[in-house]
Tab-separated table of C-alpha atoms in Angstrom:
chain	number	residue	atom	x	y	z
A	1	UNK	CA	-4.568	13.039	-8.386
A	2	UNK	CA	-4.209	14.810	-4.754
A	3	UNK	CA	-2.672	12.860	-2.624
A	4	UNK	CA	-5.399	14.125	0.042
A	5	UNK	CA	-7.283	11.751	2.464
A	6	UNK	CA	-11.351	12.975	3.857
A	7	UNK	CA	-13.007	10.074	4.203
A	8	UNK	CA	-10.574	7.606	4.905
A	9	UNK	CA	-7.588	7.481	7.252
A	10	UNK	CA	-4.044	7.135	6.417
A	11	UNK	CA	-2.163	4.099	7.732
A	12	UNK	CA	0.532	3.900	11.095
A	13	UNK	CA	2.943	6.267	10.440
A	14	UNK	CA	6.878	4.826	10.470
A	15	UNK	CA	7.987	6.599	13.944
A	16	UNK	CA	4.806	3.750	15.711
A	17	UNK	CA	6.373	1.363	12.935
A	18	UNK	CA	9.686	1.434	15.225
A	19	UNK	CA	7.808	1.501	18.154
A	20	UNK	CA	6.217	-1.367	16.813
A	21	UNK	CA	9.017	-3.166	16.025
A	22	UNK	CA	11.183	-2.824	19.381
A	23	UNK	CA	8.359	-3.270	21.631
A	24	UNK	CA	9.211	-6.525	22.927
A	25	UNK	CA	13.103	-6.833	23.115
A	26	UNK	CA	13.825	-5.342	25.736
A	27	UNK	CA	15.223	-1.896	24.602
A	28	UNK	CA	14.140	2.063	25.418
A	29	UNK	CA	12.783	3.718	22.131
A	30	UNK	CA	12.475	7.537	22.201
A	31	UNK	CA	10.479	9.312	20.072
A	32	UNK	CA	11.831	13.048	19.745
A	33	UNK	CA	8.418	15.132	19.345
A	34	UNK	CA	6.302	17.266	21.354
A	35	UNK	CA	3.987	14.341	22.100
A	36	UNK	CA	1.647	14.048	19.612
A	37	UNK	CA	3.368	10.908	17.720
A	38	UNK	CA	3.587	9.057	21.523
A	39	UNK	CA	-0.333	9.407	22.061
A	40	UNK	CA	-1.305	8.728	18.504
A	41	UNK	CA	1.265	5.581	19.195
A	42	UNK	CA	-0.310	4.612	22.570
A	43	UNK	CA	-4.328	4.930	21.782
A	44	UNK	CA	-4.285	3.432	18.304
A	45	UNK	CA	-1.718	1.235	17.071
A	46	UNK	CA	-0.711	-0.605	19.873
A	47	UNK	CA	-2.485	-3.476	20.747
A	48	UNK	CA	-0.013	-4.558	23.786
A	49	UNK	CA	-0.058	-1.196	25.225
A	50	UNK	CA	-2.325	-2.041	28.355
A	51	UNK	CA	-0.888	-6.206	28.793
A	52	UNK	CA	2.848	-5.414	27.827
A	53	UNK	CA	4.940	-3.112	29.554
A	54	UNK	CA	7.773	-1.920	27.035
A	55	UNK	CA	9.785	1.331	27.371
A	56	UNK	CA	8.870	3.972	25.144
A	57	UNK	CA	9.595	7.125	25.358
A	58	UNK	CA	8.511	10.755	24.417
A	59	UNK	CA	11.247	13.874	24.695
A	60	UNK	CA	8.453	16.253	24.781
A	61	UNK	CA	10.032	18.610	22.452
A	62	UNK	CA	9.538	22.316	23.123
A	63	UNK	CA	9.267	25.360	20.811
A	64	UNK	CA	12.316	26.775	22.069
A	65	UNK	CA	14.157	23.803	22.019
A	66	UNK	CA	13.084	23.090	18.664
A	67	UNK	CA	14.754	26.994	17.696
A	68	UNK	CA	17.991	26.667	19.720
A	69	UNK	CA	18.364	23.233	18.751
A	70	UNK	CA	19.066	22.277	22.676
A	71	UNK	CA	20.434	18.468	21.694
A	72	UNK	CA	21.461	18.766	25.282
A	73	UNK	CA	18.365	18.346	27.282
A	74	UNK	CA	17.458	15.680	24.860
A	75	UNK	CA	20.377	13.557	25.994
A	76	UNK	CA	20.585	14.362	29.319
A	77	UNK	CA	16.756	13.250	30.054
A	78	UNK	CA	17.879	9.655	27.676
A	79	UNK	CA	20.463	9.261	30.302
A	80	UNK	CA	19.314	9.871	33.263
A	81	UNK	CA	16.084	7.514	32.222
A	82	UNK	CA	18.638	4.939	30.636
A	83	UNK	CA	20.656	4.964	34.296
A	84	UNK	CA	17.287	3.968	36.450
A	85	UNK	CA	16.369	1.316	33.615
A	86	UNK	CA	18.846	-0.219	32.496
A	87	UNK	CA	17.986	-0.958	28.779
A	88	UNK	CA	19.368	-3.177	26.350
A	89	UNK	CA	19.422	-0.635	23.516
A	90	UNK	CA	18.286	3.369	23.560
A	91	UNK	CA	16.953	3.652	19.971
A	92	UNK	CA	15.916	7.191	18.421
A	93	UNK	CA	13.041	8.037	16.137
A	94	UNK	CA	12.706	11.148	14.683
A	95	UNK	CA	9.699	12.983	13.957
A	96	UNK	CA	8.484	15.835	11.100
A	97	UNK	CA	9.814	18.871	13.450
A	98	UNK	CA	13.270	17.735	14.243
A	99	UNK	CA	13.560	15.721	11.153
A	100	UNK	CA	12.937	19.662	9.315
A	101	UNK	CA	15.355	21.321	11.563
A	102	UNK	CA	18.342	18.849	10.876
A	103	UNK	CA	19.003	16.942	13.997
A	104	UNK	CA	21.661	14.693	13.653
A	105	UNK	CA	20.529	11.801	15.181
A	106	UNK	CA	23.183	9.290	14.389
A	107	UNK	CA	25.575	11.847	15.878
A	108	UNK	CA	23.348	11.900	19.475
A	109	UNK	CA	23.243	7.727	19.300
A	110	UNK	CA	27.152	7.814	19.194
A	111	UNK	CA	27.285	10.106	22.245
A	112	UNK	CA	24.474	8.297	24.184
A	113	UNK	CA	26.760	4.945	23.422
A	114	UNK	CA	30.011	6.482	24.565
A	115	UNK	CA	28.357	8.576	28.091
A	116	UNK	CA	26.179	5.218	28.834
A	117	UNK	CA	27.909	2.213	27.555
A	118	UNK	CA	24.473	1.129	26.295
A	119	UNK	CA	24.606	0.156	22.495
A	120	UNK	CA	21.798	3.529	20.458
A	121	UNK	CA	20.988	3.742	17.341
A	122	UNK	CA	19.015	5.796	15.088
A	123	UNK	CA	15.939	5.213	12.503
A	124	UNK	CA	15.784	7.502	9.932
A	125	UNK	CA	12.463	8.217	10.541
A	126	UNK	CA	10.563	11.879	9.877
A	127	UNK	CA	6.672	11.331	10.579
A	128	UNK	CA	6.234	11.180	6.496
A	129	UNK	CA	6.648	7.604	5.679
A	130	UNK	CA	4.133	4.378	6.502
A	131	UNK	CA	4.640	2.020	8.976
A	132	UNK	CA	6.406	-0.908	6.867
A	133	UNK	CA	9.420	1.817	6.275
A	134	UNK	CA	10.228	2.504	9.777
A	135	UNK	CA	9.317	-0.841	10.837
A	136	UNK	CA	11.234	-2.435	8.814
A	137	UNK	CA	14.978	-0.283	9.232
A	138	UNK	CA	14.505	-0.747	13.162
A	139	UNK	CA	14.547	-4.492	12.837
A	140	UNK	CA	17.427	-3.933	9.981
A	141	UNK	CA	19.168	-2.305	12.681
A	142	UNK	CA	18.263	-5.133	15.580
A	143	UNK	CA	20.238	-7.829	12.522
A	144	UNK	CA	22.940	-4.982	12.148
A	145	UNK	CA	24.290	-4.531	16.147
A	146	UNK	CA	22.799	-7.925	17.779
A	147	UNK	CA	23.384	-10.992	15.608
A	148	UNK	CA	26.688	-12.180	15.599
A	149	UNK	CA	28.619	-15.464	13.662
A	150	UNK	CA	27.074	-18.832	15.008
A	151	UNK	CA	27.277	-22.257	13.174
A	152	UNK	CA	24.779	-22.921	10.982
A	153	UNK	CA	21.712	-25.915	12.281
A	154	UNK	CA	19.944	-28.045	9.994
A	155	UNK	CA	16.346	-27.002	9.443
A	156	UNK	CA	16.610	-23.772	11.541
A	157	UNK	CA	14.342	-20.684	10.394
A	158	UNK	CA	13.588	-17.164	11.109
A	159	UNK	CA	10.624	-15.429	10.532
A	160	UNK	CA	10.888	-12.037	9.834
A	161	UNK	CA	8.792	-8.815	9.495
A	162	UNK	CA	6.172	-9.911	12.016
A	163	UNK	CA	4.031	-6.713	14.356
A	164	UNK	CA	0.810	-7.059	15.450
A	165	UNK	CA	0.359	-4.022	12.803
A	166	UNK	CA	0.166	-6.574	10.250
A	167	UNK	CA	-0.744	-10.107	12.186
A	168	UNK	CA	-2.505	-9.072	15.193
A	169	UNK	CA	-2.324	-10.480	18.528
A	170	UNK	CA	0.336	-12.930	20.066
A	171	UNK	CA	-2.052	-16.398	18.627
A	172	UNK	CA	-1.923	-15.956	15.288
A	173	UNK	CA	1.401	-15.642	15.493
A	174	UNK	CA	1.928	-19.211	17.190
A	175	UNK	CA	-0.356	-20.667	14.590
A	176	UNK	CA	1.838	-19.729	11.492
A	177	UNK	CA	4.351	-20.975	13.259
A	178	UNK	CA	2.702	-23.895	14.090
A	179	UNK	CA	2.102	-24.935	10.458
A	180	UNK	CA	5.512	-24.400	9.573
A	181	UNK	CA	6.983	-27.010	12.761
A	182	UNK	CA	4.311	-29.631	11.226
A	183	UNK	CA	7.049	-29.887	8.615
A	184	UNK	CA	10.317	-30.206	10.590
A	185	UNK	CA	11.059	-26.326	11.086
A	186	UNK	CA	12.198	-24.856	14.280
A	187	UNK	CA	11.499	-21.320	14.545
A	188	UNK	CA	14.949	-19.910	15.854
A	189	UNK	CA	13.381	-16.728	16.346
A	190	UNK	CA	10.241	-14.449	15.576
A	191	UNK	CA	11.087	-10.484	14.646
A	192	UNK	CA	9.674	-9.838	16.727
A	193	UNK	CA	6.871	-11.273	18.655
A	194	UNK	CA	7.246	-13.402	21.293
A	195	UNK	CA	10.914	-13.586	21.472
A	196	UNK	CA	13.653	-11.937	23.429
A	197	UNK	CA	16.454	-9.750	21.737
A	198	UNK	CA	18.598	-13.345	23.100
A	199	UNK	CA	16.533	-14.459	20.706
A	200	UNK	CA	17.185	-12.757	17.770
A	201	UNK	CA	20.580	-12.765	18.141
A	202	UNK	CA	20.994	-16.563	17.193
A	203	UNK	CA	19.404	-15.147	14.143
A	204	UNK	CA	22.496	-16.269	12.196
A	205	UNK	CA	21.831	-19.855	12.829
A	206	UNK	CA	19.137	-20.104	10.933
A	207	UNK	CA	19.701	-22.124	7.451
A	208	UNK	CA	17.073	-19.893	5.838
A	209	UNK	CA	14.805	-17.128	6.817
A	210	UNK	CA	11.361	-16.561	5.861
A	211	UNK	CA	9.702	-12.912	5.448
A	212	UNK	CA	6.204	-12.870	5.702
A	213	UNK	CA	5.682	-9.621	5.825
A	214	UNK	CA	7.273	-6.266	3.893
A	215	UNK	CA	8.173	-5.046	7.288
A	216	UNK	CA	11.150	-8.108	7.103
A	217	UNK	CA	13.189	-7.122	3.830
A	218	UNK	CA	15.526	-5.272	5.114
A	219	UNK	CA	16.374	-7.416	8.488
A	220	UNK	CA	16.853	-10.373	5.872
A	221	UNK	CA	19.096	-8.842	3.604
A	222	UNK	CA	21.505	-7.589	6.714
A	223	UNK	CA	21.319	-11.164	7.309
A	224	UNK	CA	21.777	-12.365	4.345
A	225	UNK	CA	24.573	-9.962	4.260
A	226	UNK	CA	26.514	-11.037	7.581
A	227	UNK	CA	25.649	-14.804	7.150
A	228	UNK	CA	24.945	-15.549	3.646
A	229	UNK	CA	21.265	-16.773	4.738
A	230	UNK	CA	18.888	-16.926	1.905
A	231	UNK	CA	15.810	-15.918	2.489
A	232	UNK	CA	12.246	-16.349	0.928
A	233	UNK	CA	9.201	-14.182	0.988
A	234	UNK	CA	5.540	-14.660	1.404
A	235	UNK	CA	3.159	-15.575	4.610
A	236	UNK	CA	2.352	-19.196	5.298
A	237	UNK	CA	-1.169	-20.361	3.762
A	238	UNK	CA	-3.365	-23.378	6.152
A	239	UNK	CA	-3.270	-25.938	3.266
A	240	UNK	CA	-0.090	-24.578	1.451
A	241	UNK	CA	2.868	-25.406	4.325
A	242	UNK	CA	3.979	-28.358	2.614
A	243	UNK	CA	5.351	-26.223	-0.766
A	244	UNK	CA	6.269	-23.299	1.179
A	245	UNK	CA	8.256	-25.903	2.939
A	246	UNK	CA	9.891	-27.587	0.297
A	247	UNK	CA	10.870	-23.838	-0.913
A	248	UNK	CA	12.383	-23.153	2.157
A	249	UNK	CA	14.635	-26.331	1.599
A	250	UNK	CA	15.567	-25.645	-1.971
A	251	UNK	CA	16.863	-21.819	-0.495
A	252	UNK	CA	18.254	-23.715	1.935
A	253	UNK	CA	20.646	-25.612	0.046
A	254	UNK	CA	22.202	-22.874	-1.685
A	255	UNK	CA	23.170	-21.210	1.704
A	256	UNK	CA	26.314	-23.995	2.172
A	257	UNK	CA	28.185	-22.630	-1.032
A	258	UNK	CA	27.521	-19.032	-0.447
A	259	UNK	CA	28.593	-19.591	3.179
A	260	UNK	CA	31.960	-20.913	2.315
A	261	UNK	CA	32.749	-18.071	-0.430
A	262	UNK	CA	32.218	-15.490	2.708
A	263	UNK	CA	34.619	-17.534	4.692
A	264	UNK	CA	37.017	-17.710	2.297
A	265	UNK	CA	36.748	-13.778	1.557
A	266	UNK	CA	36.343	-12.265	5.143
A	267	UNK	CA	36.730	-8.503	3.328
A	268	UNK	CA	33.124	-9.003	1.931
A	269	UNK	CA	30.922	-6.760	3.360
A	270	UNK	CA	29.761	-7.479	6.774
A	271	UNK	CA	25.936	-6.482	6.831
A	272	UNK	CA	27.557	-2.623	8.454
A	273	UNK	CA	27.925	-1.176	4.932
A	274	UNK	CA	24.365	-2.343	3.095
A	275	UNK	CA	22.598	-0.949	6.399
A	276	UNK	CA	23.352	2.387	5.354
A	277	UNK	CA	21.917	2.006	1.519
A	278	UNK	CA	18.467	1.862	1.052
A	279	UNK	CA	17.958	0.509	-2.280
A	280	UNK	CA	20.209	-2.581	-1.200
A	281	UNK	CA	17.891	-3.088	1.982
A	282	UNK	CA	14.609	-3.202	0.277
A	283	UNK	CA	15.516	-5.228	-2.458
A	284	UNK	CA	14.142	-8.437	-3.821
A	285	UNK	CA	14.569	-10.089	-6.518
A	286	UNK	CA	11.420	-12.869	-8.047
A	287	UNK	CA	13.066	-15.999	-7.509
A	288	UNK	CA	12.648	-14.981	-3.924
A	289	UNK	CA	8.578	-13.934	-3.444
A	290	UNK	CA	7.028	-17.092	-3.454
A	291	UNK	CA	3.214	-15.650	-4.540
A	292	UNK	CA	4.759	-14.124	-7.786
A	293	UNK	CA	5.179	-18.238	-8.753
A	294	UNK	CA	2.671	-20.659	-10.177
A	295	UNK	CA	2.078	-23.068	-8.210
A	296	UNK	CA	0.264	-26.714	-8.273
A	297	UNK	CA	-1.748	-26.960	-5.383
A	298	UNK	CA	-5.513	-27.108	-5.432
A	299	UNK	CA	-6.155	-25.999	-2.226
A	300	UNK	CA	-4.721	-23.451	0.191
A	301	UNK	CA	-5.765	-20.719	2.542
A	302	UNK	CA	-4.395	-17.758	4.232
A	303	UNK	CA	-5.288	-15.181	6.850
A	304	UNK	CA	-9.470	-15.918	5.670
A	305	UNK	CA	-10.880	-19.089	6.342
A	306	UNK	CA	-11.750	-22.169	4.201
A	307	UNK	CA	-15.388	-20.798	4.899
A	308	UNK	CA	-14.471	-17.104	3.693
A	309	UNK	CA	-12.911	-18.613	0.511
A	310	UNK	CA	-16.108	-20.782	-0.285
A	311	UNK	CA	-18.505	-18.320	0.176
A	312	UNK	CA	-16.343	-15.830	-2.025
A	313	UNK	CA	-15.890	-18.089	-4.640
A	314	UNK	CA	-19.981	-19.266	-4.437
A	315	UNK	CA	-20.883	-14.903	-4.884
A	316	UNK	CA	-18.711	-14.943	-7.846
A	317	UNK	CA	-20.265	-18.024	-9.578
A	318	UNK	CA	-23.466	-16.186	-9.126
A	319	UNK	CA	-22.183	-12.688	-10.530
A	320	UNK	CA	-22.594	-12.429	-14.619
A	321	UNK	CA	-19.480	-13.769	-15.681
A	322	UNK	CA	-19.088	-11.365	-18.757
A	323	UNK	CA	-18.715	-8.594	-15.631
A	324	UNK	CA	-14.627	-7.072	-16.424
A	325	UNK	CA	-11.484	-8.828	-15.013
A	326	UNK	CA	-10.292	-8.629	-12.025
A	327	UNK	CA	-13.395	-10.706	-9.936
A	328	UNK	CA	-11.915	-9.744	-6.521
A	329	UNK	CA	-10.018	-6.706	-5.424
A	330	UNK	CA	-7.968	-6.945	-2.192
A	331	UNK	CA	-6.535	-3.892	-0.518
A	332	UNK	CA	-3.604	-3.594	1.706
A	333	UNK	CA	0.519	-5.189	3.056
A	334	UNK	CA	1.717	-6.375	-0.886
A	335	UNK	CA	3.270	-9.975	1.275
A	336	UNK	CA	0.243	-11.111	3.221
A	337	UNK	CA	-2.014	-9.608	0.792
A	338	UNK	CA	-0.559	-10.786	-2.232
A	339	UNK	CA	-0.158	-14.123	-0.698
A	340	UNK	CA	-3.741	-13.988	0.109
A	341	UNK	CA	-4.505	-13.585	-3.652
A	342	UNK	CA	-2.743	-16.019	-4.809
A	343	UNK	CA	-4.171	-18.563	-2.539
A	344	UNK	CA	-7.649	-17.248	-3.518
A	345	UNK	CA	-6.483	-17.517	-7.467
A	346	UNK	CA	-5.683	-21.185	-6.409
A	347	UNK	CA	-8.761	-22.392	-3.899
A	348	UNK	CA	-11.254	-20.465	-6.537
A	349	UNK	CA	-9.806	-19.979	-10.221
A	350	UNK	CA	-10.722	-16.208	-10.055
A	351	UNK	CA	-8.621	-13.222	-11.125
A	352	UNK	CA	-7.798	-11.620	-7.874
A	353	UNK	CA	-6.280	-7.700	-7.714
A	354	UNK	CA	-4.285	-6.399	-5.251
A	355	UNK	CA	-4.356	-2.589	-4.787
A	356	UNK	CA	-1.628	-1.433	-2.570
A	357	UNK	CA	-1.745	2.389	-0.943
A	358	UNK	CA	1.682	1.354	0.774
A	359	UNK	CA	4.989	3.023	-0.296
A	360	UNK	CA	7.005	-0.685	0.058
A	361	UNK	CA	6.224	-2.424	-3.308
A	362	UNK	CA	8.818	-2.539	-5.652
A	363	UNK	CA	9.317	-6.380	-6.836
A	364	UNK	CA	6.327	-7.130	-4.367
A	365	UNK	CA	3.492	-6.979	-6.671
A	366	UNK	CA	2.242	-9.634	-9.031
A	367	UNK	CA	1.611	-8.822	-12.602
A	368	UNK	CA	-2.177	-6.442	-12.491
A	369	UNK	CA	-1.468	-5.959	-9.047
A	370	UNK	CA	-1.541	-1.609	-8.520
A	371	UNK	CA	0.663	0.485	-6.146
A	372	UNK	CA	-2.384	3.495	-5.427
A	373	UNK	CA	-1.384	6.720	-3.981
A	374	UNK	CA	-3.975	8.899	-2.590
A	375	UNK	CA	-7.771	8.225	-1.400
A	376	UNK	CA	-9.311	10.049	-4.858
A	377	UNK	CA	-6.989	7.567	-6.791
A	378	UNK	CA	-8.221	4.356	-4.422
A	379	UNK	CA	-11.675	5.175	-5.342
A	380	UNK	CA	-12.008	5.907	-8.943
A	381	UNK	CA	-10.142	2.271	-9.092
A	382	UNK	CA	-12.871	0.555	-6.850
A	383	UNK	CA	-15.533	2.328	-8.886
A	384	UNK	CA	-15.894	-0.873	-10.985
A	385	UNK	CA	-14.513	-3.674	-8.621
A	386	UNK	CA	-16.978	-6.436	-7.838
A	387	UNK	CA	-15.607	-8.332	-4.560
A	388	UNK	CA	-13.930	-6.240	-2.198
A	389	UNK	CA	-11.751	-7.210	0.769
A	390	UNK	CA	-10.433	-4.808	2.841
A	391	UNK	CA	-10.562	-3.232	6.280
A	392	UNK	CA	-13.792	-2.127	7.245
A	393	UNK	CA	-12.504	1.297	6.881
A	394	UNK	CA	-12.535	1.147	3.439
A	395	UNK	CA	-16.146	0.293	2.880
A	396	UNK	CA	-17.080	4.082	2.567
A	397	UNK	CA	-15.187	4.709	-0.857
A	398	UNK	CA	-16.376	1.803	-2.119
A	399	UNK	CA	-19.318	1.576	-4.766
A	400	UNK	CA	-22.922	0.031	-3.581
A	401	UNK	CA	-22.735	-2.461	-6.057
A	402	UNK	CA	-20.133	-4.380	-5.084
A	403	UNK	CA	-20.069	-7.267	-2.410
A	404	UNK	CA	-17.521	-6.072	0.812
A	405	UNK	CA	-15.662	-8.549	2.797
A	406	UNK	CA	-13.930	-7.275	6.140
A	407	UNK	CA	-10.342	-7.589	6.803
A	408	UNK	CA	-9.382	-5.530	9.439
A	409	UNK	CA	-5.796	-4.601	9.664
A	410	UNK	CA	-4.409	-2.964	12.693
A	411	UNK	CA	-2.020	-0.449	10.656
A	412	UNK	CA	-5.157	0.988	9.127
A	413	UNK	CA	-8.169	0.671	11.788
A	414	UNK	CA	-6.146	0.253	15.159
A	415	UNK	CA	-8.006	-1.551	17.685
A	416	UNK	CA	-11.623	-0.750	16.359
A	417	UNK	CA	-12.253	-4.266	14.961
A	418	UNK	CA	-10.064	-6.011	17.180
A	419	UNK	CA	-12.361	-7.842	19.159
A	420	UNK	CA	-13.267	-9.104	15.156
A	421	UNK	CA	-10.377	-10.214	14.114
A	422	UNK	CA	-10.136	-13.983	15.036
A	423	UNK	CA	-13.313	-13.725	12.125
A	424	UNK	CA	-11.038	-12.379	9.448
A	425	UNK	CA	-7.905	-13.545	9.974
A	426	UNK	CA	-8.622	-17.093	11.089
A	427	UNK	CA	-5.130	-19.163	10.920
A	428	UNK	CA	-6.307	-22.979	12.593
């Protein structure tokens, strides 16, 4: 099917995914475009824009610039601005014009680290890709250039892959990291809410790191790269922290041996070379995604409420139960998502379907779980679902018959339903 969108919007694009990503630590972030992708950026996706100051940037790339190719002007404006700030990192985002014409961005990082002594670094972004793929290679490249060797501390964690694209504002945050210090864990760092890039870079601490979001992957395997951290992947579930927690021990304990062997062969590969191979950054493997396991537990919960699972699970007892598997379809992120189903598999004993219209999912999705391209495809899947959760956004292309649970997510809505989403996404 066309891969066409009129009813529907798309999601964040990756150049606000970076933007996303670096808000907080610190750093200048340039988007090089005429200055579309900055206000798109500014009005929609960002949630901190008007309580946060954070330095981003737009070239405001010209037509004739664009045909000369005047790299020049572009780095002369970066340095003058870097000079008066002083920031801890110039990153650079490309997107679909100069990304077309060939720019060589890691080329213009070098020479804005060698004129300014301030460390730059390039995303390979072009305008084309979701959120979760830019996202996720800016905070591969926050592991890659500011984490360095530290000794490892008992029941020390990470949590990677976490934007208010995908969790929403600052106090949910704090709340899934509260469940998680109920059980011993202190969260070294957060990538990256709430934490300075001093944060992050005790990073390597950490005896294991959890990603609870796609956005993480690649951050986790630069890390598990320098530091020989395992790491584990799924969001924490109210009800559910004591098995995620045990989990996070297990991976812990085969960190020690894998530590050693690095020591003991120093010409292993030092996070530098996997940074530049995308297959190695995105991968997983199953062992690691925790919702692609069975699990024991009666009763669990994530991002809805105990009260959102009971009512769900009360409209499907009343539905005819020889209606088609699956009895609830969920749409959106395959970690939080998919962890969502599983807990709803768990609290209810219903088939639950995640369709995914994100470009992240290999080894992400449980078995009947659907990566969807396109909104002609999203629909004629929907035609026969029966409980749909989703973002509000979605309720359009979705048949009459069917019962509609909102679930707003920021990467698909922006701030329309933000005022909403303590409703949706209740975590305490």
């Amino acid at each position: 099917m066309r891969q066409a969108y009129r009813i529907i919007p798309i999601y964040t694009a990756d150049v606000s995914g970076v933007c996303s990503a670096l808000y907080e630590l610190g750093g200048m972030t340039v988007m090089h475009d005429p200055s579309g992708c900055n206000s798109t950026y500014n009005t929609h996706d960002e949630i901190r824009w008007y309580d946060q100051d954070s330095l981003i940037f737009i070239s405001g790339l010209t037509d004739i610039d664009a045909i000369m190719g005047n790299d020049e002007k572009f780095l002369r404006d970066i340095e003058d601005v870097a000079e008066e700030l002083k920031p801890k990192f110039i990153a650079l985002a490309s997107s679909p014009i100069p990304f077309m014409n060939g720019t060589d961005f890691p080329g213009l990082a070098r020479a804005l680290t060698a004129e300014t002594g301030i460390p730059a670094f390039s995303v390979p972004t072009s305008g084309m890709h979701d959120y979760v793929y830019g996202a996720g290679l800016a905070l591969s490249e926050i592991a890659r250039h500011f984490t360095g060797a530290a000794e490892k501390r008992k029941r020390k964690l990470n949590l990677l892959g976490v934007t208010p694209l995908d969790f929403g504002p600052q106090p949910m945050v704090d709340a899934m990291k509260r469940h998680l210090e109920k059980y011993g864990w202190e969260i070294l760092s957060t990538w990256a809410m709430g934490d300075t890039l001093e944060d992050l870079s005790h990073a390597g601490e950490a005896e294991v790191n959890l990603v609870v979001s796609s956005v993480g992957i690649p951050a986790a395997n630069v890390l598990r790269e320098k530091f020989g951290t395992p790491f584990l992947v799924g969001t924490p579930v109210e009800g559910y922290e004591g098995e995620i927690s045990d989990a996070l021990e297990k991976a812990a304990e085969s960190f020690y041996e894998a530590f050693e062997y690095k020591k003991e062969n120093p010409a292993e590969k030092n996070g530098t070379q996997i940074s530049g191979r995308q297959e190695e950054l995105w991968k997983v493997t199953p062992d690691q995604v925790l919702y692609l396991q069975k699990k024991d537990s009666q009763s669990s919960e994530l991002i809805c409420s105990g009260d959102d699972l009971e009512t769900i699970d009360k409209t499907i007892n009343r539905a005819d139960s020889l209606f088609p598997v699956p009895d609830i379809t969920l749409i959106g992120e395959p970690v939080t998502m998919g962890s969502l189903a599983a807990a709803i598999e768990q609290k209810c004993g219903k088939k639950v379907q995640l369709l995914c219209p994100l470009e992240i999912t290999e080894g992400l999705l449980r078995w009947g779980d659907e990566a969807i391209r396109g909104e002609e495809a999203m629909e004629e899947k929907l035609k026969t679902a029966r409980i749909i959760v989703a973002d509000p956004l979605y309720r359009p292309i979705c048949p009459e018959s069917a019962t509609f649970y909102e679930m707003p997510h920021i990467a698909f809505s922006g701030r329309i339903y933000l005022k909403n989403l303590y409703n949706f996404r209740k975590t305490t």
